[in-house]
Coordinates of C-alpha atoms and ligand atoms in Angstrom, one line a residue:
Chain S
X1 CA 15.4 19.1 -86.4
X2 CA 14.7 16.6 -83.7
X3 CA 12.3 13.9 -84.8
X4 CA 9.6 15.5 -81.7
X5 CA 9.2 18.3 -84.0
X6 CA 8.9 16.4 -87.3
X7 CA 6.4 14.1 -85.5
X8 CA 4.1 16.8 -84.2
X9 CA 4.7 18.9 -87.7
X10 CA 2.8 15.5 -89.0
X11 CA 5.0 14.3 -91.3
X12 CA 5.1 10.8 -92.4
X13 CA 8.7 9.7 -90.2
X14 CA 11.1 7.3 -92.2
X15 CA 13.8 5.9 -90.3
X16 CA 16.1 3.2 -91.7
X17 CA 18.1 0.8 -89.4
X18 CA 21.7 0.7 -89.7
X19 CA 24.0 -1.6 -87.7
X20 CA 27.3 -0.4 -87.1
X21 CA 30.3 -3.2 -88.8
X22 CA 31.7 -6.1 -86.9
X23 CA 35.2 -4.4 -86.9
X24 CA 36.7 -0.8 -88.0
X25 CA 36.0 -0.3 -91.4
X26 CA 32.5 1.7 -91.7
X27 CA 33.3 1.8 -95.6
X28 CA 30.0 0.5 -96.8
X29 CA 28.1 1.7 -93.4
X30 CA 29.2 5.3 -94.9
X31 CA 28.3 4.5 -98.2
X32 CA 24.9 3.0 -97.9
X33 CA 23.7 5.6 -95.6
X34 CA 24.7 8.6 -98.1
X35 CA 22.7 6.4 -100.7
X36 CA 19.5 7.4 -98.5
X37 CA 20.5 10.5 -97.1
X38 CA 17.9 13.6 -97.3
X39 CA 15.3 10.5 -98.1
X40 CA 15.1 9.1 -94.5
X41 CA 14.5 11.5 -91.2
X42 CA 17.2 9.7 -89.4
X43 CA 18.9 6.6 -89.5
X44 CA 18.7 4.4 -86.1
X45 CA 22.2 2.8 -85.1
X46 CA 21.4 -0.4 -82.9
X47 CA 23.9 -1.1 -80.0
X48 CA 25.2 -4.4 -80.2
X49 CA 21.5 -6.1 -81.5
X50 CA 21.0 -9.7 -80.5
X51 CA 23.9 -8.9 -77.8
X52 CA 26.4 -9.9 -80.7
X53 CA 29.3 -7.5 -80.7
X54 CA 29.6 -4.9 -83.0
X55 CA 30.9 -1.4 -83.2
X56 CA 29.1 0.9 -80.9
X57 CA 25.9 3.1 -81.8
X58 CA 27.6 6.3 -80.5
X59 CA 31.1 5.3 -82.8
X60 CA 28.2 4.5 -85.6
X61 CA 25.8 8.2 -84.6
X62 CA 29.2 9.8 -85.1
X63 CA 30.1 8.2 -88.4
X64 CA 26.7 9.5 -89.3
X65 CA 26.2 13.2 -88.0
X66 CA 29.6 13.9 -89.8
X67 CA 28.1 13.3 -93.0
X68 CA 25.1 15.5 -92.5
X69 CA 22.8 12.3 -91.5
X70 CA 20.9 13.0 -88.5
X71 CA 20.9 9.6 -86.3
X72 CA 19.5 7.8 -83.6
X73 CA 21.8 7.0 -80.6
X74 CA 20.3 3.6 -78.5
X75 CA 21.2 3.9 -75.0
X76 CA 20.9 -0.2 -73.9
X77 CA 20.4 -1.1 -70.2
X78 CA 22.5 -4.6 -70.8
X79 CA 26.7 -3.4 -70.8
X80 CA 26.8 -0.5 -69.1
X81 CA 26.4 1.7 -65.5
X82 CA 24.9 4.8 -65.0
X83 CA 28.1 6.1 -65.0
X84 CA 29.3 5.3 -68.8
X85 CA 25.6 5.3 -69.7
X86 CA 25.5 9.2 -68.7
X87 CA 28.6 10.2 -70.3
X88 CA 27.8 8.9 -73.5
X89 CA 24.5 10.4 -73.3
X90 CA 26.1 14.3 -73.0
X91 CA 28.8 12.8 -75.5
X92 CA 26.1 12.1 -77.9
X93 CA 25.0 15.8 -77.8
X94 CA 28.4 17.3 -78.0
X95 CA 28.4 15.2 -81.2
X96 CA 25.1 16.5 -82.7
X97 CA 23.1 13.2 -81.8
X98 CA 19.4 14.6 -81.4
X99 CA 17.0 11.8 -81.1
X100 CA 17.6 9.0 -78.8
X101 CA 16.5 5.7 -78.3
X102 CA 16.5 3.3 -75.1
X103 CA 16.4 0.0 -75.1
X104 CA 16.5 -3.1 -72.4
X105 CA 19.0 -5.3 -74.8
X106 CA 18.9 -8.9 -75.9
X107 CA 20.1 -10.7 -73.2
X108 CA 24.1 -12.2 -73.2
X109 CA 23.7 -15.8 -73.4
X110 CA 21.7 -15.6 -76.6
X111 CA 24.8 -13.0 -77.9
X112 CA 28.5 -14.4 -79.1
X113 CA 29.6 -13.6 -75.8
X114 CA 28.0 -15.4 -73.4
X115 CA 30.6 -15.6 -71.0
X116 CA 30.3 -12.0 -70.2
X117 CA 28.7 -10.5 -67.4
X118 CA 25.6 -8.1 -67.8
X119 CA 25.3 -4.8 -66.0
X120 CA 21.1 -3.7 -65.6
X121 CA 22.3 -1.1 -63.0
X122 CA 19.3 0.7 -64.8
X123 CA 16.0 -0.8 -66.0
X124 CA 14.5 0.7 -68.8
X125 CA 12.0 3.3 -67.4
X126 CA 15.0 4.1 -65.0
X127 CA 17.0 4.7 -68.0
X128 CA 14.3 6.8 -70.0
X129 CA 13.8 8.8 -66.8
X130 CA 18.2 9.1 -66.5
X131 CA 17.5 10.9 -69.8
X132 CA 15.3 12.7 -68.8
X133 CA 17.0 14.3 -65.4
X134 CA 20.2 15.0 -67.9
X135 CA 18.0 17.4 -70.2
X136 CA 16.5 18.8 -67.3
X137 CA 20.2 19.8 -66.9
X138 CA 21.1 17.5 -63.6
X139 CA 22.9 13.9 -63.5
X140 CA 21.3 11.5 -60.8
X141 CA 23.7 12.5 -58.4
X142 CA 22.0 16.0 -58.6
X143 CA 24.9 17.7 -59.6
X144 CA 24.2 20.2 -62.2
X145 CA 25.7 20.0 -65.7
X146 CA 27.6 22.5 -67.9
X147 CA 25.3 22.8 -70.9
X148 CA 22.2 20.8 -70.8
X149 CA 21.4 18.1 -73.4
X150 CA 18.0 18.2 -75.4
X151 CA 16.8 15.0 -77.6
X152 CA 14.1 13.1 -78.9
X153 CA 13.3 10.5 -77.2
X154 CA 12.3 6.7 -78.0
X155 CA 12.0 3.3 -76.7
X156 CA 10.4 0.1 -77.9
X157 CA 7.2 -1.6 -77.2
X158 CA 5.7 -4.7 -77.9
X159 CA 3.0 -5.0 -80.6
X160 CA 3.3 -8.6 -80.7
X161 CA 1.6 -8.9 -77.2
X162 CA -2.1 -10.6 -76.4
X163 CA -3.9 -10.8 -73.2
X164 CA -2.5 -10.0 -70.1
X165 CA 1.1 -9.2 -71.7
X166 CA -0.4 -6.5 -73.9
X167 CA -2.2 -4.9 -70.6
X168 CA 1.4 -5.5 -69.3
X169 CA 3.1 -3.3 -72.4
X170 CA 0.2 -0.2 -72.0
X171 CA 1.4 -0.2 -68.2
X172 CA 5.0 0.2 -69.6
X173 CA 3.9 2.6 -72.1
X174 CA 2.3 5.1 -69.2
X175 CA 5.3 5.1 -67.5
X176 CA 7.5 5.5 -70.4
X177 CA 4.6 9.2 -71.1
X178 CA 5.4 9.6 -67.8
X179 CA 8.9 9.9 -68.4
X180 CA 9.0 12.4 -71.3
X181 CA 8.8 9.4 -74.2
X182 CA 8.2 10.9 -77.6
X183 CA 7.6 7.8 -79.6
X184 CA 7.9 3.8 -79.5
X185 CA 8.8 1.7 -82.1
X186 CA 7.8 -1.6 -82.0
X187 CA 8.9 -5.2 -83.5
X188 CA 8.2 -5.7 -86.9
X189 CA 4.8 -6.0 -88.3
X190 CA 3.8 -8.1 -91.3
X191 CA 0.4 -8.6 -90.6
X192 CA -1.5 -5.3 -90.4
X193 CA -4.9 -6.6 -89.5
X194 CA -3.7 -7.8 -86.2
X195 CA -1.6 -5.0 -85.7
X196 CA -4.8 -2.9 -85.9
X197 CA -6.1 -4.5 -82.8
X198 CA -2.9 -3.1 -81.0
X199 CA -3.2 0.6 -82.3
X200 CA -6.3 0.6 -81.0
X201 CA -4.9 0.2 -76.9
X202 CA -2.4 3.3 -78.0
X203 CA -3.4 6.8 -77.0
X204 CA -1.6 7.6 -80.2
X205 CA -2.3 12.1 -80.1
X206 CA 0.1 11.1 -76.6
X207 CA 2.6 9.2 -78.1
X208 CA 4.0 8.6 -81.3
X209 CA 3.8 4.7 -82.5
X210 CA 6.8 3.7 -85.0
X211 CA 6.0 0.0 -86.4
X212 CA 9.2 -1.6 -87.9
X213 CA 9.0 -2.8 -91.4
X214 CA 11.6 -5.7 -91.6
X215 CA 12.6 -6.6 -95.6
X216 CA 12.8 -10.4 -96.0
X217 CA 15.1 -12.2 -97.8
X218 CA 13.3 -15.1 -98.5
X219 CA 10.6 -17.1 -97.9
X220 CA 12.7 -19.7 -95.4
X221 CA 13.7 -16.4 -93.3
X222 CA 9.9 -15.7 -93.4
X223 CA 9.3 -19.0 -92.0
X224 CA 11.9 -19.2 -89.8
X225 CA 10.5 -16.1 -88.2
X226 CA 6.9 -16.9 -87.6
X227 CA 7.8 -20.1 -86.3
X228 CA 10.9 -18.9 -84.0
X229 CA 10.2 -15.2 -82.9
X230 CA 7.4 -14.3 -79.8
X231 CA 5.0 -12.0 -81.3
X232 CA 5.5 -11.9 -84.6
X233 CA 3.4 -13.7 -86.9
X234 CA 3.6 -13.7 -91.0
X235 CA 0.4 -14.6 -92.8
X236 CA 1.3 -17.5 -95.5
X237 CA 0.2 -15.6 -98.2
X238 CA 3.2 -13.6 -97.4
X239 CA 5.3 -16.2 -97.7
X240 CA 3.6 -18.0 -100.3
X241 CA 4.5 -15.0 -102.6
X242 CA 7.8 -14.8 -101.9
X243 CA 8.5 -18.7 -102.7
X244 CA 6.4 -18.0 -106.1
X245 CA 7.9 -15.1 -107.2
X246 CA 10.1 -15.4 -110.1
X247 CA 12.5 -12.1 -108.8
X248 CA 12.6 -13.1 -105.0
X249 CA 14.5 -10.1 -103.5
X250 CA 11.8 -7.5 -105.8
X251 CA 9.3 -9.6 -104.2
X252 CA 10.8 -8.7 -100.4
X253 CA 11.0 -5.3 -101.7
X254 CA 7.6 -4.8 -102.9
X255 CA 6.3 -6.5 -99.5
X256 CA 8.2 -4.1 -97.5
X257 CA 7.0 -1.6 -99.8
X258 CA 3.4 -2.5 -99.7
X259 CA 3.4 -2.6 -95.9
X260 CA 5.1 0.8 -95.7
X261 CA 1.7 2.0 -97.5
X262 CA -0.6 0.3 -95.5
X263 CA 0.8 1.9 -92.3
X264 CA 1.2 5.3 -93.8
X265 CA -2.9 4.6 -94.7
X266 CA -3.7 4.1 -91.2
X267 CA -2.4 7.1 -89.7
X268 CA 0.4 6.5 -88.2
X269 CA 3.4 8.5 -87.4
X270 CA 5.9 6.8 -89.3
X271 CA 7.8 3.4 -89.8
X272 CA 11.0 2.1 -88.8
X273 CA 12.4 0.0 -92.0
X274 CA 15.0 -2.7 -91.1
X275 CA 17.2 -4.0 -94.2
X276 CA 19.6 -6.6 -91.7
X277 CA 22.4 -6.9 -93.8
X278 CA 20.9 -5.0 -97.0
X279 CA 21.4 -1.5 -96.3
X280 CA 21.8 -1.1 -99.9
X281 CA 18.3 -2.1 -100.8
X282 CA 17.2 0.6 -98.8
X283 CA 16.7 3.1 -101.7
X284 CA 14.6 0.2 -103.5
X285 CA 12.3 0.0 -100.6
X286 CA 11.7 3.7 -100.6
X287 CA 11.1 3.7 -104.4
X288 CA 8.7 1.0 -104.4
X289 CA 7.0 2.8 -101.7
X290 CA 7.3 6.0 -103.4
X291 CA 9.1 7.8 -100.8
Chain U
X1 CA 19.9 -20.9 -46.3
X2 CA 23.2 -21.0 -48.1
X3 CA 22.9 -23.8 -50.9
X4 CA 25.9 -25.2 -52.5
X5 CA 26.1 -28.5 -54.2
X6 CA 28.7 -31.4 -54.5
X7 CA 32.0 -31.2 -56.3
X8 CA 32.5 -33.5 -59.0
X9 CA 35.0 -36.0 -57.3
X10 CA 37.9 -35.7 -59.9
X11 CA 38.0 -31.8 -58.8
X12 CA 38.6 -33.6 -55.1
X13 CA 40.8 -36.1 -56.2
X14 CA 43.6 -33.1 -57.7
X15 CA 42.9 -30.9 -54.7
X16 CA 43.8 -33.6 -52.0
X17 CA 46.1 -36.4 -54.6
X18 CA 49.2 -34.9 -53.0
X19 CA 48.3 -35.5 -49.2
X20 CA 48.4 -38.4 -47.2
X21 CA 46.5 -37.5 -44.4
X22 CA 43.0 -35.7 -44.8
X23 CA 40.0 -34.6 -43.1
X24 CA 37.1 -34.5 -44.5
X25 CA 34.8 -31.5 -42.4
X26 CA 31.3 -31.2 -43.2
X27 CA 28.8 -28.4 -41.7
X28 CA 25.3 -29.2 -39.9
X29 CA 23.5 -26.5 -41.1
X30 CA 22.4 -25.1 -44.6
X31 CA 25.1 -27.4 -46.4
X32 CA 23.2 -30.6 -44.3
X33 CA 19.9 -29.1 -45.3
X34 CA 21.1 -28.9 -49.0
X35 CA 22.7 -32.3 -48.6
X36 CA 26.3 -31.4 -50.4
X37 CA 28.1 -31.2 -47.2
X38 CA 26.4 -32.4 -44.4
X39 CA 28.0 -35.8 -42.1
X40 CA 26.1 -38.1 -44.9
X41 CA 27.9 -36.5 -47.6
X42 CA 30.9 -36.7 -46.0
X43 CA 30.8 -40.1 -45.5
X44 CA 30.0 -41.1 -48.9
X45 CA 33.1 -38.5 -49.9
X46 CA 35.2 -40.4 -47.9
X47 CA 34.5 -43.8 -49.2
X48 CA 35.0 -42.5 -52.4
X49 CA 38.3 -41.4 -51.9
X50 CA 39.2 -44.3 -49.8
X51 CA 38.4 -46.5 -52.6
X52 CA 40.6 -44.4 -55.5
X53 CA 43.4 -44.2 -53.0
X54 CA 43.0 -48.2 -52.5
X55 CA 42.9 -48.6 -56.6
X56 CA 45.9 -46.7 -57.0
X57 CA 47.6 -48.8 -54.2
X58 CA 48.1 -45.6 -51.9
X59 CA 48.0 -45.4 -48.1
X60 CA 45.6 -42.5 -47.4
X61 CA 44.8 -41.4 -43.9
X62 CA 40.8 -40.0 -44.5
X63 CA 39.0 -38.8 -41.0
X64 CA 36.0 -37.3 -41.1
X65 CA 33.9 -34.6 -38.6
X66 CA 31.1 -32.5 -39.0
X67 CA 30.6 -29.5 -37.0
X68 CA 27.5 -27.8 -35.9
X69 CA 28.7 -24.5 -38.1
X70 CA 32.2 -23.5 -39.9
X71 CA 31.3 -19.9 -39.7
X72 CA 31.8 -19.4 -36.2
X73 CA 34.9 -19.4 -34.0
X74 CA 32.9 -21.4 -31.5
X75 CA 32.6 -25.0 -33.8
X76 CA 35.7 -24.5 -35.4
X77 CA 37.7 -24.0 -32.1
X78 CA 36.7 -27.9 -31.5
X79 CA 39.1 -29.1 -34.2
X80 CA 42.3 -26.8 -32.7
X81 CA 43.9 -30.2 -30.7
X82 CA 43.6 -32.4 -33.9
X83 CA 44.1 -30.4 -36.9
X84 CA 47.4 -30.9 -36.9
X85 CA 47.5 -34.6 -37.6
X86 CA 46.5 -34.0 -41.1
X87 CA 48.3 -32.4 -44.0
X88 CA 45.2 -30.8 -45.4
X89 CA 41.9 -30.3 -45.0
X90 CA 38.7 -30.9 -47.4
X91 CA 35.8 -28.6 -45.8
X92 CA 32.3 -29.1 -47.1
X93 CA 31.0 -26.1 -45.9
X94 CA 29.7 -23.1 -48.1
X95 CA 32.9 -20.9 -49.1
X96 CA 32.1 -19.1 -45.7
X97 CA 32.9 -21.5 -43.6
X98 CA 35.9 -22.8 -45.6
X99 CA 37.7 -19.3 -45.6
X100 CA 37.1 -19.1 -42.3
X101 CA 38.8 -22.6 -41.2
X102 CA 41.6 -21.4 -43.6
X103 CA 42.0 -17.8 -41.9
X104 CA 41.6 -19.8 -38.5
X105 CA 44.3 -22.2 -38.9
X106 CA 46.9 -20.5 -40.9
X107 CA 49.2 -23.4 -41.6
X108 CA 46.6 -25.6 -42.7
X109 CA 46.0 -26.1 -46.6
X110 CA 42.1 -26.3 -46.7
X111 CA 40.2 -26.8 -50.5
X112 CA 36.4 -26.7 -50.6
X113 CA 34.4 -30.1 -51.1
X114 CA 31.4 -28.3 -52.4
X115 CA 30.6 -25.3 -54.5
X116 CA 28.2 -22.7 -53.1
X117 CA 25.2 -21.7 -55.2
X118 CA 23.3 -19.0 -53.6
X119 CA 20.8 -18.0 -50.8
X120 CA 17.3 -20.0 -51.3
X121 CA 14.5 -22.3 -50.9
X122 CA 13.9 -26.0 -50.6
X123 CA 11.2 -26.2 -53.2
X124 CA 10.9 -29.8 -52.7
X125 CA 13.6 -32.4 -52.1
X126 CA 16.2 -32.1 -54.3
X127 CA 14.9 -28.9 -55.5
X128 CA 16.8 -25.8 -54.7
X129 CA 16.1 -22.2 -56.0
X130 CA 17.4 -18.7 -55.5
X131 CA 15.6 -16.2 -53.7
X132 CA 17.9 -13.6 -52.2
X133 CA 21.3 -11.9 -53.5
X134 CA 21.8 -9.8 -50.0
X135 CA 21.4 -6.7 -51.8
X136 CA 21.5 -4.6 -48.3
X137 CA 18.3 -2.5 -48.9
X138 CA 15.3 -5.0 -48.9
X139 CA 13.0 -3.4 -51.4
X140 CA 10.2 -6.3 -51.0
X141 CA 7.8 -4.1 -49.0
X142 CA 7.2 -2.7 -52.9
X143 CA 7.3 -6.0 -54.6
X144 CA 4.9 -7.9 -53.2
X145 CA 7.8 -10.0 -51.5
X146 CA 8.8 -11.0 -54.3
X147 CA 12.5 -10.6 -54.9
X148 CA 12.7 -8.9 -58.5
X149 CA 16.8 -8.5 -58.0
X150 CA 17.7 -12.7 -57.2
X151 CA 14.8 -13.5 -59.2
X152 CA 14.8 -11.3 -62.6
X153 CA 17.4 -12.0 -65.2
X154 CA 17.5 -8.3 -65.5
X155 CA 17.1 -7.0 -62.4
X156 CA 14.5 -5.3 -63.6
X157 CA 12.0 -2.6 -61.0
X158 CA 9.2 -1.3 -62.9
X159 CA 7.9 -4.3 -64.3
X160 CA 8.7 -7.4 -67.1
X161 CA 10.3 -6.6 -69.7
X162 CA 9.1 -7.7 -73.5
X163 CA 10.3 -10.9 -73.3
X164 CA 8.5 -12.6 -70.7
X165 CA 5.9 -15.6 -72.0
X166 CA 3.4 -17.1 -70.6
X167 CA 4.6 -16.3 -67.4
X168 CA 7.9 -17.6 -68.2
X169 CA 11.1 -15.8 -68.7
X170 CA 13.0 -15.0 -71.9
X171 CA 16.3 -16.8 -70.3
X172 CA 14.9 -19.8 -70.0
X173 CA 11.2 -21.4 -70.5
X174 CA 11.8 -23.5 -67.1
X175 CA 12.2 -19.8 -65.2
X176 CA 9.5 -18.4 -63.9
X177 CA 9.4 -14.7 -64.7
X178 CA 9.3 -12.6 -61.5
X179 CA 7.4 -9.9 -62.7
X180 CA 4.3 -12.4 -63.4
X181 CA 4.9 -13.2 -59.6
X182 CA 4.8 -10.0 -58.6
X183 CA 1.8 -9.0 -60.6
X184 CA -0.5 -12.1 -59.8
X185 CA 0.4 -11.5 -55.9
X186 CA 0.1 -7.8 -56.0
X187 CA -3.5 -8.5 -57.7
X188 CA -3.9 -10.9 -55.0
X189 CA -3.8 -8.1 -52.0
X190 CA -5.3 -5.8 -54.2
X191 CA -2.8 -3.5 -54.6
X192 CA -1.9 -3.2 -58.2
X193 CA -1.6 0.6 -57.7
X194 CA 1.7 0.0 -56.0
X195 CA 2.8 -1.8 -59.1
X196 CA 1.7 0.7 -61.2
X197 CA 3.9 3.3 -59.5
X198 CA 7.2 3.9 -60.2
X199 CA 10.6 2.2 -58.0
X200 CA 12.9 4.9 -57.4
X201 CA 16.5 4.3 -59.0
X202 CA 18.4 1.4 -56.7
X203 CA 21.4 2.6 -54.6
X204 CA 23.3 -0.3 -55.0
X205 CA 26.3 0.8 -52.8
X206 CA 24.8 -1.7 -50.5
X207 CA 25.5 -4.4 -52.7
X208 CA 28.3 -6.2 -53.5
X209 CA 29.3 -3.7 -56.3
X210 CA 30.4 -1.0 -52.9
X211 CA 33.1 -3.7 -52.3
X212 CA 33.2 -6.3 -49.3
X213 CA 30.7 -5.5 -46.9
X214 CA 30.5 -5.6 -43.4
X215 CA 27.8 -5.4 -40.4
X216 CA 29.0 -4.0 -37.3
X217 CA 26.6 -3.8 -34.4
X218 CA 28.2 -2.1 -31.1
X219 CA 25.4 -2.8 -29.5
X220 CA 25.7 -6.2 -29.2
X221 CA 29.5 -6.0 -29.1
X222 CA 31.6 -7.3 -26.0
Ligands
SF4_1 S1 29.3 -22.5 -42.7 FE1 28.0 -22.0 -44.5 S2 26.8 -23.8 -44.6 FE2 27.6 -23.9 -42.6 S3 26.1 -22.8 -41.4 FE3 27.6 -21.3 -42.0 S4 26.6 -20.4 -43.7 FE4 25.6 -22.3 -43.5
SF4_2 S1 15.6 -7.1 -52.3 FE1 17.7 -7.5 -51.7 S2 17.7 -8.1 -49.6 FE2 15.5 -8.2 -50.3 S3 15.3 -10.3 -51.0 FE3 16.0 -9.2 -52.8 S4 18.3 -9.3 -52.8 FE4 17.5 -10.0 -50.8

């Protein structure tokens, strides 16, 4: 079932993130996703996140769907034309992808391959609406297609942004309704009293708002990304715990846990949980959560 | 204008350290406006030149010319009855003009003195910025006049994307992000409804990506 239909039969959505290997062996990717499989709605493969190379998210979809774990294909502005971005679109179909995700992508220079050139023949909303035309069963060149895709689809949003940016990110957000966008999922929340403030811009019976759940590894990565990352903020006492805690990685667990709860509490459609690098912890999360 | 900026002189040096007899060829236009190529920048090329020649105890023949453009047959023309007292040529116009001296005189090795940047501004001296990629379709009746393809690092038509900051791009904090442009002036002629609505999807056959490009205008044609 397409997450469209999950969302609007009100479940609580849990997606888990899962980066495709540096390289061919998708061993443990295989692995760790069976360990959550029937417990997460669909696992979200990231194409090439930060711009560092990795294997694709369609190689990584494909990986999944075989093993009876519905995925999430991202579609990414950055690497390729609306040529190869349309093909792998209907390929993702034909594979059994049914929920799709597009993204702008992390621009080169801050990848490991900076030398390389970027493509943006599409911006995002153009991208979203690309999807759209396909399931309406045309490419852009109007030429009709021989079976008609049908997904889900995503993007991201924002909830980081203040003041002008945020009036900025509900302009993008109309246009992305506009363009048949089921839901958005945004950058990773840690401090829900703030996040609040952004719910409360979102039309959310129109769209379907995903916050991502990141699990820390410790309190210097906590740091790191409150000083470092645009729009993200952790409160101390967040950090605080983590450097008291006598079990550190059950402490990131029981944060991730705790936040999972709160955003279940306020209503919303679902979370995104991001393990960077510990897919395996995954099932922790969800216990601690009791999920 | 066409801006380019100066070649570091060792890149000169290996271009021209086989030669004995060079010319030196600047451009009067956008090259002298940009001052890389222009008749002061030749001259301070040439002493440079003269003076490694001299340290390595080498007799160098360095002329230098400037012409009024390297981009049309006209100016180059002038340098037909002397071009061939030299066994190569240094040209410090934009890459335009120095493939067209090379295509002109066929015999003639010619290396660039400068290397060319892109289509902009004078933002003050010694400031130079990008505003125009000669996309072929001018789409800044919609932006504001702002140029969202030369001045976005994503190319981006319906708006910023997440990563703009304080009116800064995510590239780099010393770009300005184009989108802010484009918003503040669109709010400035009161016409944010246009930015509100959607770009259709760029044809960029027009661009450089539909190969090399040409204008031809038979109208004007003799
Ligand atoms: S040759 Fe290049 S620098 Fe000189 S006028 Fe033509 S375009 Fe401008
Ligand atoms: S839209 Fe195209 S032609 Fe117009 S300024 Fe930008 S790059 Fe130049």
């Amino acid at each position: 079932m397409p997450l469209k239909e999950k969302i609007a039969a009100g479940k609580f959505i849990i997606l888990g993130e899962f980066e495709p290997p540096k390289g061919a062996d998708f061993d443990s990717f295989i692995t760790d996703a069976n360990l959550v499989k029937g417990r997460v709605e669909a696992l979200v493969v990231p194409e090439m996140a930060n711009a560092v190379l990795k294997a694709s998210s369609l190689g990584g979809c494909a990986c999944l769907e075989r093993e009876g774990i519905p995925s999430v294909f991202q579609v990414c502005c950055r690497d390729r034309n609306r040529l190869a971005l349309q093909a792998d679109i209907l390929s993702a179909a034909a594979l059994g992808v049914q929920n799709i995700m597009a993204v702008n992508g992390v621009e080169t220079r801050f990848g490991d391959h900076p030398q390389t050139r970027t493509v943006n023949d599409l911006d995002l909303i153009e991208l979203i609406e690309t999807v759209q035309t396909l399931s309406q069963g045309k490419d852009l060149a109007g030429v009709e297609l021989k079976g008609t895709p049908g997904f889900s689809v995503g993007s991201t949003i924002d909830a980081g942004a203040a003041g002008n940016l945020l009036d900025i990110e509900m302009e993008r957000l109309e246009k992305m309704l506009e363009n048949g966008v089921d839901y958005v999922i945004t950058n990773p929340v840690f401090d829900l009293r703030r996040f609040e403030q952004f719910v409360k811009r979102v039309d959310t019976s129109k769209i379907a708002v995903l916050p991502t759940v990141l699990l820390l590894k410790s309190a210097g990565m906590a740091r790191y990304i409150d000083r470092n990352m645009r729009g993200i903020t952790i409160p101390p006492d967040t950090i605080r715990r983590i450097q008291k805690a006598p079990d550190k990685v059950q402490e990131c667990i029981r944060i991730a846990a705790e936040t999972i709860k709160q955003v279940k509490k306020m209503g919303l459609a679902g979370v995104l949980i991001s393990t960077v690098g510990w897919e395996s912890k995954l099932p922790s999360v969800l216990n601690e959560a009791q999920l | 204008m066409i801006v380019a900026k100066r070649k570091p002189i060792e890149e000169i040096i290996e271009e021209v350290q086989a030669y004995d007899k060079i010319l030196l060829v600047g451009c009067n236009e956008c090259v002298t406006v940009c001052e890389a190529g222009g008749k002061k920048e030749v001259a301070v090329l040439a002493s440079a030149l003269r003076m490694h020649f001299m340290n390595q105890g080498k007799e160098v023949k360095i002329d230098e010319i400037t012409l009024e453009r390297q981009c049309d047959h006209e100016y180059l023309e002038e340098l037909r009855n002397q071009i061939d007292q030299y066994d190569v040529v240094v040209s410090l116009a934009c890459g335009v003009g120095v493939q067209f001296m090379a295509e002109k005189y066929m015999n003639m090795p010619v290396m660039p003195g400068v290397d060319t940047c892109f289509m902009g501004v004078t933002e003050e001296r010694g400031v130079w910025s990008e505003r125009c990629q000669g996309c072929g379709t001018c789409m800044l009746a919609k932006t504001g006049g702002i140029c969202p393809v030369s001045r976005c690092a994503k190319r981006l038509f319906n708006g910023p994307c997440g990563g703009s900051t304080n009116g800064h791009c995510e590239i780099d904090k010393n770009v300005i992000c184009a989108w802010q442009l484009i918003i503040d002036r669109m709010k400035n002629l009161d016409k944010l409804e246009d930015y509100e609505a959607l770009v259709p999807i760029k044809d960029w056959s027009t661009e450089r990506a539909g190969g090399p490009r040409k204008v031809v205008r038979e109208d004007v044609m003799q």
